[in-house]
Coordinates of C-alpha atoms and ligand atoms in Angstrom, one line a residue:
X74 CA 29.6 77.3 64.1
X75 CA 32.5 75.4 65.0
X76 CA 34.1 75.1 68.2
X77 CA 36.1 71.9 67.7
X78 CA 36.2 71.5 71.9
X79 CA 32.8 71.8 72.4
X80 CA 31.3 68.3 73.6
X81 CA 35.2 66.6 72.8
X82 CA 35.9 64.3 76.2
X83 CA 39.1 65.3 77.1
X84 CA 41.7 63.5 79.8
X85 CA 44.0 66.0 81.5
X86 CA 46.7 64.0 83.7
X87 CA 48.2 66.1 85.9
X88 CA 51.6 65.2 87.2
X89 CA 53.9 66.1 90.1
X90 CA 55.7 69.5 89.7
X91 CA 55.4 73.3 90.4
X92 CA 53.3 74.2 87.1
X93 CA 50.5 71.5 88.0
X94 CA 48.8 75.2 89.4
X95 CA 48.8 76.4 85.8
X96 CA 47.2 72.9 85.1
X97 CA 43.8 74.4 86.8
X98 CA 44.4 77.1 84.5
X99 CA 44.1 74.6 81.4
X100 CA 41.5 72.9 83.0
X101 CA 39.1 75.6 82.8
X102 CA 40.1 76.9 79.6
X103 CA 39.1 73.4 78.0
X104 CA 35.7 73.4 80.2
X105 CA 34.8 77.0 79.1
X106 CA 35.2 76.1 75.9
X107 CA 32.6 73.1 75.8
X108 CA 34.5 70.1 76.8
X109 CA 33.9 67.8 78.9
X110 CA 37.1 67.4 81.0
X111 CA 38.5 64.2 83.4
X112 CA 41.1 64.9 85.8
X113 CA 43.5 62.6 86.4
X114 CA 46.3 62.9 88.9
X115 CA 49.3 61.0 89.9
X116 CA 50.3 60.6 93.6
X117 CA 53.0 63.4 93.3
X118 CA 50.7 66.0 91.6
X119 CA 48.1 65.7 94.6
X120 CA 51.1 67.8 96.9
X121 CA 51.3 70.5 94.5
X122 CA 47.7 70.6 94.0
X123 CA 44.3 70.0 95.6
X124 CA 42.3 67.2 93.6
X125 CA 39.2 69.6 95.0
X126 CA 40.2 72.6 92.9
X127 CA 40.2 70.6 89.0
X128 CA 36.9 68.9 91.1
X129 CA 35.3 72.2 91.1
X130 CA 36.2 73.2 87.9
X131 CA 34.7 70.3 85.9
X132 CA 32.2 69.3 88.4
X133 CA 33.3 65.7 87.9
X134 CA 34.8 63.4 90.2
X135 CA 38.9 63.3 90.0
X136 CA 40.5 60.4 89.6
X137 CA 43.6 59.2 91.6
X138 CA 44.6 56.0 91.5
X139 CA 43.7 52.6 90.1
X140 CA 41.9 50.6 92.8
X141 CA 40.1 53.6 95.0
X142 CA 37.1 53.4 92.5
X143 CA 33.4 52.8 92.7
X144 CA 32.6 49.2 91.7
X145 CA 30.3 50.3 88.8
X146 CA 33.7 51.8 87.1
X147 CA 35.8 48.6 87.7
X148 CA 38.3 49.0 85.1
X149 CA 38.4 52.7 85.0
X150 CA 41.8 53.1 82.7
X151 CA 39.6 51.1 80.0
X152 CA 36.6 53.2 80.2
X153 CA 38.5 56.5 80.2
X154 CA 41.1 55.6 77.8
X155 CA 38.3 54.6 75.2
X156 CA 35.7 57.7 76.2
X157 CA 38.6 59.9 75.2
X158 CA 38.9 62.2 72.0
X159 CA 42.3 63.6 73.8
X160 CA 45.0 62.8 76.5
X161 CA 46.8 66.2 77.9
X162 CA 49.6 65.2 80.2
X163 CA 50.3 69.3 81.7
X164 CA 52.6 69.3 83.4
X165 CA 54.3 66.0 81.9
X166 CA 57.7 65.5 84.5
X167 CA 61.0 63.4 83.3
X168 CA 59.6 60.5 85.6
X169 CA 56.3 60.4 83.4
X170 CA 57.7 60.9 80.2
X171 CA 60.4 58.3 81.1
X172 CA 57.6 56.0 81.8
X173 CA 55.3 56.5 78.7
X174 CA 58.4 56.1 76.5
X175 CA 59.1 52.4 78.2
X176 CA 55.1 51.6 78.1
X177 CA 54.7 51.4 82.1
X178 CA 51.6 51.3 83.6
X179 CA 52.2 51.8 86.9
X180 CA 49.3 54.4 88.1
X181 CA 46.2 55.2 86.3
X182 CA 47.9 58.0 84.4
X183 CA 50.4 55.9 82.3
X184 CA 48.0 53.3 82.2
X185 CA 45.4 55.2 80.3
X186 CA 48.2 55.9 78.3
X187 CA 48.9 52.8 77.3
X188 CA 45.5 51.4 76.6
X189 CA 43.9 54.8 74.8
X190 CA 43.7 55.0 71.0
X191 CA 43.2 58.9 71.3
X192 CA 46.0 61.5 70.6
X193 CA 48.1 62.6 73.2
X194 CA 49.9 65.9 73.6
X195 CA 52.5 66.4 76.6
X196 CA 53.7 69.7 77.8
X197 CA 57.1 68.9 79.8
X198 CA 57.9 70.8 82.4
X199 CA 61.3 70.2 84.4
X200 CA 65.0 71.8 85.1
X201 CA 67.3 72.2 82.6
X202 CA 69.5 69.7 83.3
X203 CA 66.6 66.9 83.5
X204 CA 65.1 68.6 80.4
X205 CA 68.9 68.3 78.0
X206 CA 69.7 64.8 79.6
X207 CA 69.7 61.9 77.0
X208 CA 68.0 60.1 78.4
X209 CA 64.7 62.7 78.3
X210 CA 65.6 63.4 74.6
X211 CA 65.7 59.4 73.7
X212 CA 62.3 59.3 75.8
X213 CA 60.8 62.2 73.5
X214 CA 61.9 60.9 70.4
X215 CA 60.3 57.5 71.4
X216 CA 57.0 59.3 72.3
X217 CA 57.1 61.2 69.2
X218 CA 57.7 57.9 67.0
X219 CA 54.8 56.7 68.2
X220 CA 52.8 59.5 67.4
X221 CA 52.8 61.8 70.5
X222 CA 52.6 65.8 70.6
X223 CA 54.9 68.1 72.6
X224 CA 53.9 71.2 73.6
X225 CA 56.8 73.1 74.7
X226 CA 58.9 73.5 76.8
X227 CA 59.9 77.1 77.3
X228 CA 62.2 78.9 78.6
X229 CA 61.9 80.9 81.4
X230 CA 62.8 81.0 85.0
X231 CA 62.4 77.6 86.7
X232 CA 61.1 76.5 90.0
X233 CA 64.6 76.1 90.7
X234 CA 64.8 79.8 90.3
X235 CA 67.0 79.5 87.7
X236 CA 66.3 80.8 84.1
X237 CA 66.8 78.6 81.3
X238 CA 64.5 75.8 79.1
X239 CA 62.0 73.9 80.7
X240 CA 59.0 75.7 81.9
X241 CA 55.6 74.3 80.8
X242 CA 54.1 76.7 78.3
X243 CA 51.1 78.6 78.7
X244 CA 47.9 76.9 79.1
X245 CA 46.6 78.9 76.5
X246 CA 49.3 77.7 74.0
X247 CA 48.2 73.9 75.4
X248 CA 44.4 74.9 74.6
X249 CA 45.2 76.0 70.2
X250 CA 47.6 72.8 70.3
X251 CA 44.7 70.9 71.2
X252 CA 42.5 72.7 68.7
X253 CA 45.0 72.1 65.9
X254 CA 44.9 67.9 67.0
X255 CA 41.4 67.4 67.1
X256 CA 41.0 69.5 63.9
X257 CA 42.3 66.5 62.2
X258 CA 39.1 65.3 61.6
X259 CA 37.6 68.5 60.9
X260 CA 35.3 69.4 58.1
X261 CA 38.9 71.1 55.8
X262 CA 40.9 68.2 56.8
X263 CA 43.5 67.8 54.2
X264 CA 42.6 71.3 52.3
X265 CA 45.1 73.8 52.0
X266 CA 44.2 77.4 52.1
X267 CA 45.9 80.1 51.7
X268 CA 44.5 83.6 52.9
X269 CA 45.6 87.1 52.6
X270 CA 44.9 89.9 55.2
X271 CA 46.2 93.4 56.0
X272 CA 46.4 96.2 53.6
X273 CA 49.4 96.8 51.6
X274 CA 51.9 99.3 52.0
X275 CA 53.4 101.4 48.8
X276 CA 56.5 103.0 49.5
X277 CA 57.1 106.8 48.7
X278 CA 60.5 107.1 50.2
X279 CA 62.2 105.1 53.1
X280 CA 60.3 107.7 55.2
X281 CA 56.7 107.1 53.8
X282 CA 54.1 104.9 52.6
X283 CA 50.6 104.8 50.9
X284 CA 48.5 102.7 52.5
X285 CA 44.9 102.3 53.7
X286 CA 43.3 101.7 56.9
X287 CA 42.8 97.3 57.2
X288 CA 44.5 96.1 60.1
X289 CA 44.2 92.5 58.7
X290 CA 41.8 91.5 61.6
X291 CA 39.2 89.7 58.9
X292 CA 41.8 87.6 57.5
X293 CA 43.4 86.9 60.8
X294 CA 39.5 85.2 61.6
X295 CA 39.5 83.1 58.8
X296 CA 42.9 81.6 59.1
X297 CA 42.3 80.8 62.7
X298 CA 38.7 79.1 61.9
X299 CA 40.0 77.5 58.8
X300 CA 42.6 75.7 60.9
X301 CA 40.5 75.2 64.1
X302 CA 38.7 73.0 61.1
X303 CA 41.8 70.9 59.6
X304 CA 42.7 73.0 57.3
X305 CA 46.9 73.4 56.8
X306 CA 46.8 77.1 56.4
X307 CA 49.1 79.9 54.9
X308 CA 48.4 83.6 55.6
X309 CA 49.6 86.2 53.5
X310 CA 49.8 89.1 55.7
X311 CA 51.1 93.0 56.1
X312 CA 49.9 93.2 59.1
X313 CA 51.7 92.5 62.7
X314 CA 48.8 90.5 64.6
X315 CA 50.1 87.3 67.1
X316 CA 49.4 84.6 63.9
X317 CA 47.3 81.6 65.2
X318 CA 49.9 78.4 66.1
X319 CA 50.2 76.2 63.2
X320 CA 49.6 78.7 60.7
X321 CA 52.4 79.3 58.0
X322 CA 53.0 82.8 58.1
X323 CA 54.8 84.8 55.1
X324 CA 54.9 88.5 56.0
X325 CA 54.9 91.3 52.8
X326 CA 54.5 94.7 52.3
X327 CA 53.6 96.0 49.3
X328 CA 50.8 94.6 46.3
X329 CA 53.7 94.0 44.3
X330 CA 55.0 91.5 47.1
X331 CA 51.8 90.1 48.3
X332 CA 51.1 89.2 44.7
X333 CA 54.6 87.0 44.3
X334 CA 54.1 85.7 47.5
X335 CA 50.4 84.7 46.6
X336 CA 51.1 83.2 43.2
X337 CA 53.9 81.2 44.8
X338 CA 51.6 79.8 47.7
X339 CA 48.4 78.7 45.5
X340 CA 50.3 75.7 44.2
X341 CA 48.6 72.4 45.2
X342 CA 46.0 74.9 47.2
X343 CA 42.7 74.5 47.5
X344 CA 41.3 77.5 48.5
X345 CA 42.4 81.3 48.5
X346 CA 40.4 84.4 50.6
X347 CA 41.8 87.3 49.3
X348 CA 40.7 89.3 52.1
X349 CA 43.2 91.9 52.1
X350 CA 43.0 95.6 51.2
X351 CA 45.5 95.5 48.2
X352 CA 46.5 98.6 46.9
X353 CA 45.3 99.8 43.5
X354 CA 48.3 102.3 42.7
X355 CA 51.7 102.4 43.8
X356 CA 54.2 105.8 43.1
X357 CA 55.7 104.9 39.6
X358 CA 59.5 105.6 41.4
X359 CA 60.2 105.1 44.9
X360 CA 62.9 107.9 45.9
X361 CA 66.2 106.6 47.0
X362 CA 66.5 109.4 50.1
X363 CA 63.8 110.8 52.2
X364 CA 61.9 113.7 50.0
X365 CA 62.9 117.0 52.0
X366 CA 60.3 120.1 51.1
X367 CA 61.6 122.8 49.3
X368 CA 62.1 126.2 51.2
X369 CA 59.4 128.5 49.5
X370 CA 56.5 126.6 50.8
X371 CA 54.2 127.4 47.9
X372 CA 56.2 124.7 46.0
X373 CA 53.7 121.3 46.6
X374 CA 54.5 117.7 45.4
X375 CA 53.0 115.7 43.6
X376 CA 53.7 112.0 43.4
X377 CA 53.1 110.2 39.9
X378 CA 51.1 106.9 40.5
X379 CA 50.9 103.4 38.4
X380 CA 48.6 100.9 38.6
X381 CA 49.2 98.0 40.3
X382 CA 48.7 94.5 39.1
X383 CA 45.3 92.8 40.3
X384 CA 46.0 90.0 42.2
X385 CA 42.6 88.0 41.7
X386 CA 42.3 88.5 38.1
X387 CA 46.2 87.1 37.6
X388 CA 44.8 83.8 40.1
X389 CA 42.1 83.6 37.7
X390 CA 44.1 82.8 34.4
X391 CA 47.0 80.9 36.6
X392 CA 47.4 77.0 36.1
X393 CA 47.4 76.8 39.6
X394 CA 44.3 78.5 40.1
X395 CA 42.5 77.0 43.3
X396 CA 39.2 75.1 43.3
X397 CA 37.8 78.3 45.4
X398 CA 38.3 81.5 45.1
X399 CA 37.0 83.9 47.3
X400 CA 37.3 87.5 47.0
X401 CA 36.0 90.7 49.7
X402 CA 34.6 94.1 48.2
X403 CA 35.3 97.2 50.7
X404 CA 32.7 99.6 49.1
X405 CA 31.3 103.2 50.5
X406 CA 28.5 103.1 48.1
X407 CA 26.6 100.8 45.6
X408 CA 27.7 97.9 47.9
X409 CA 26.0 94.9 45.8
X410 CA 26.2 96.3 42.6
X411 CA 30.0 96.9 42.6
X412 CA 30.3 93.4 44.6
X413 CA 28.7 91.8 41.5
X414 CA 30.6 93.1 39.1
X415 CA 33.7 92.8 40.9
X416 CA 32.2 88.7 41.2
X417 CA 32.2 88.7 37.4
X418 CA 35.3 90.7 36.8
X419 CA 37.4 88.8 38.8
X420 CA 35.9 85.2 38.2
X421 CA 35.3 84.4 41.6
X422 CA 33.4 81.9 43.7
X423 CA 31.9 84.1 46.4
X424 CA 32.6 87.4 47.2
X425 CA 31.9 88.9 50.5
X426 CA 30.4 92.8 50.5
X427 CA 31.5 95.2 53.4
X428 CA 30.1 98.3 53.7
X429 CA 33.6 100.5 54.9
X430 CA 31.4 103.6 56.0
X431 CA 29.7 101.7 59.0
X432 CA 31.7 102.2 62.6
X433 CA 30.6 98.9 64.0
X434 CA 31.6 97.4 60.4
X435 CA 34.9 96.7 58.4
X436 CA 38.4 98.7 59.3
X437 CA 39.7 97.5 62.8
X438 CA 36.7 96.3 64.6
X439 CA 35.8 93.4 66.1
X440 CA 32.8 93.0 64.0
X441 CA 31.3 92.9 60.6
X442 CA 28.4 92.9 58.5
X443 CA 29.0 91.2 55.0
X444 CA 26.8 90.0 52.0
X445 CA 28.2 86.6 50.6
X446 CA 27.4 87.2 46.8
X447 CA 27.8 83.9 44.8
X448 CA 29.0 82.6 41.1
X449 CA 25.6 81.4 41.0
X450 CA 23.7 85.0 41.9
X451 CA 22.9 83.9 45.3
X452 CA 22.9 86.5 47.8
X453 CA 23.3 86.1 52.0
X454 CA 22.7 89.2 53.6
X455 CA 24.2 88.5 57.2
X456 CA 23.7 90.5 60.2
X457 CA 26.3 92.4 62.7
X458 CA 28.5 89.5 64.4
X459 CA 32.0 88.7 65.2
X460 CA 34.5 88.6 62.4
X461 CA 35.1 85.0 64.1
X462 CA 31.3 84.0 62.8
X463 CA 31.6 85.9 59.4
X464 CA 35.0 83.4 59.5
X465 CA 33.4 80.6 59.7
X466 CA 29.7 81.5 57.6
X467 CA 32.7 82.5 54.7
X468 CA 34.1 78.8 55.5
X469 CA 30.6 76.5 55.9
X470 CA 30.1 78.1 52.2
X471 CA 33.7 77.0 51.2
X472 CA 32.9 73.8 52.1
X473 CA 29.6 73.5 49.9
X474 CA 32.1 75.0 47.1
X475 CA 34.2 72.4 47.5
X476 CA 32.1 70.0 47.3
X477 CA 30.7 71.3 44.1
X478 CA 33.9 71.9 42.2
Ligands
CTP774 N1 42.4 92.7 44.9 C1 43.5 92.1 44.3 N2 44.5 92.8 43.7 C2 44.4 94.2 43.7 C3 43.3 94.8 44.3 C4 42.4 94.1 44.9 O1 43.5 90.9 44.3 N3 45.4 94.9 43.1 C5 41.4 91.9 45.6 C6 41.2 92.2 47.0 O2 42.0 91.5 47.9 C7 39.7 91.9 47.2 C8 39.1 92.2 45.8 O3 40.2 92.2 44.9 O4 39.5 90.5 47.5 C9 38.4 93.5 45.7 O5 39.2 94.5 46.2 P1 38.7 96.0 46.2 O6 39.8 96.9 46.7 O7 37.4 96.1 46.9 O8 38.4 96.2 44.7 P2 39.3 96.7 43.5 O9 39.3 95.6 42.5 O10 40.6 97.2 43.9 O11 38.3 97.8 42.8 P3 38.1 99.3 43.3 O12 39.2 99.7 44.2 O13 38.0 100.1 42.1 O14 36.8 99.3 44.1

């Protein structure tokens, strides 16, 4: 399973100004997820903020400044700056940026700055006015020359009390950009993926659709895992789920759409999931104005359908077609056998089985249980777990794929 923060060392420098509370909020994000975390904190950040509170959330020491250290840790900005797999500076002030961007090292903060070889990311977080001055700007620029990350900022209402760009984003937006920069060495690092989700929606009128019951939560998994693991990752989506940061997002409605979008997108790709639930048949006219129902209400409707083009089997005969290509079957009966065919049909890599009928399975859970079917006629039967694990078993057995092809 990957949880790319799990054992990472991570550096939070905590600088002086009204969101250093949401810096605790960071702080334990990153420790609940498996990281180990130091605190660091400038002079200025230690009145908005105890050093006892980020000391009780990692149950490490905090560190504030240069010379009050025990002699075993005699050159402590060393140490830390080479321990480090990531430097968050949240909240980052003008003053700090100012000073990263001219390479002081005047506390422990900038000087771990200066001396670590370890990405850093930097969520500003000032007024307005600090925020749009030149001389902030030419800082970021400088910072981001060199190779540093901003996070932010928003806008929102400031400590100021006015309303306008400059509030630190949310930790939780600080914890994915983290994800995303220590995915770089991540086990898809330089794949691209593209991956579908949702199910499609065929237009009757302007009024009405056809359309089935995904919610795109599946594909919504894998994109997330597949970029928590380097991957640079498109998703194909109906559906109106928060997309993970980072993810290039191309919304579509209908099987007609998703299939441009998805022969477009597979250029140069790698891999494609086709996990969503495309639609088979679509009405063979779409009526201009809403269909009204006649008066005598023994007169029914009936809509002509036509098939739609199969998205998998186009991929399969496409010069762009990807190394992997991976493929779901939503069945009510004869799970395998129609997985297998469908395999074979479709010329696929892997296909994953889901049995729709099961309440704790499939459509709009949380959870799955899927049979990875294989090229080869290798079967895994996996048990009831989170779509996020069925993610990432789908991905472990990319990998191999890749590998292979
Ligand atoms: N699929 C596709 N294009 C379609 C229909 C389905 O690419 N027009 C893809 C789905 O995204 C899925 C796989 O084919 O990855 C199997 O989809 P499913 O709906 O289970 O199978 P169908 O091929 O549509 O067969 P049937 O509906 O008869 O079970």
């Amino acid at each position: 399973m990957s949880n790319i923060l799990a054992y990472k060392h991570i550096i939070l420098g905590v600088t002086g100004g009204i969101a250093a509370y949401k810096a605790a909020i960071l702080c334990s994000r990153l420790v609940q997820a498996g990281a180990t975390v130091d605190v660091v904190m400038t002079e200025a950040a230690q009145r908005f903020i105890s050093p006892l509170t980020f000391q009780a959330l990692t149950h490490r020491r905090v560190y504030l400044d240069m010379f009050n250290i025990p002699s075993e840790e005699n050159i402590p900005h060393i140490t830390l700056a080479d321990q480090a797999n990531l430097l968050i500076i949240a909240p980052a002030t003008a003053n700090t940026l100012a000073k990263l961007a001219n390479g002081l090292a005047d506390n422990l903060l900038t000087a771990i700055a200066l001396a670590t070889h370890a990405p850093i990311l930097v969520a500003p977080a000032m007024e307005t006015d600090m925020w749009q001055h030149p001389a902030t700007q030419a800082n970021l620029t400088r910072l981001k020359a060199w190779g540093a990350t901003l996070a932010g900022p928003a806008e929102g209402r400031l400590a100021s009390g006015a309303v306008g760009r400059g509030r630190m984003v949310e930790p939780d937006e600080i914890v994915e950009t983290a994800r995303i920069l220590l995915a770089e060495t991540g086990d898809l690092a330089n794949c691209k993926l593209v991956v579908t989700a949702g199910g499609t929606r065929e237009a009757i009128d302007p009024v009405r659709f056809i359309g089935n019951h995904s919610t795109g939560k599946m594909g919504y998994a894998i994109a997330h895992a597949a970029r928590d693991r380097g991957a640079s990752v498109t998703l194909i989506t109906t559906a109106s789920l928060p997309p993970p940061l980072g993810v290039k997002l191309i919304k579509v409605a209908s099987a007609q759409q998703m299939r441009a979008a998805v022969l477009k997108a597979i250029r140069l790709t790698d891999v494609l999931v086709m996990s969503a639930a495309v639609a088979d048949f679509r009405p063979a006219t779409v009526a201009e104005q809403k269909i009204k129902k006649k008066a005598d209400s023994s007169i029914g409707l009936s809509i002509d359908l036509v098939r739609t083009s199969d998205i998998l089997a186009d991929v399969a005969v496409h010069v762009d077609r990807p190394r992997v290509t991976v493929g779901f079957a939503a069945e009510s009966e004869n799970l395998l056998d129609n997985a297998e065919s469908k395999l074979k049909r479709k010329n696929l890599d892997m296909i994953a089985a889901n049995n729709i009928s099961a309440t704790d399975a499939g459509f709009g859970v949380d959870t799955n249980r899927v049979t990875l079917l294989f090229a080869d006629g290798t079967k895994n039967a996996l048990p009831l777990m989170s779509k996020r694990s069925v993610a990432e078993i789908i991905l472990d057995n990319v990998v191999d794929l890749l590998c292979e092809a």
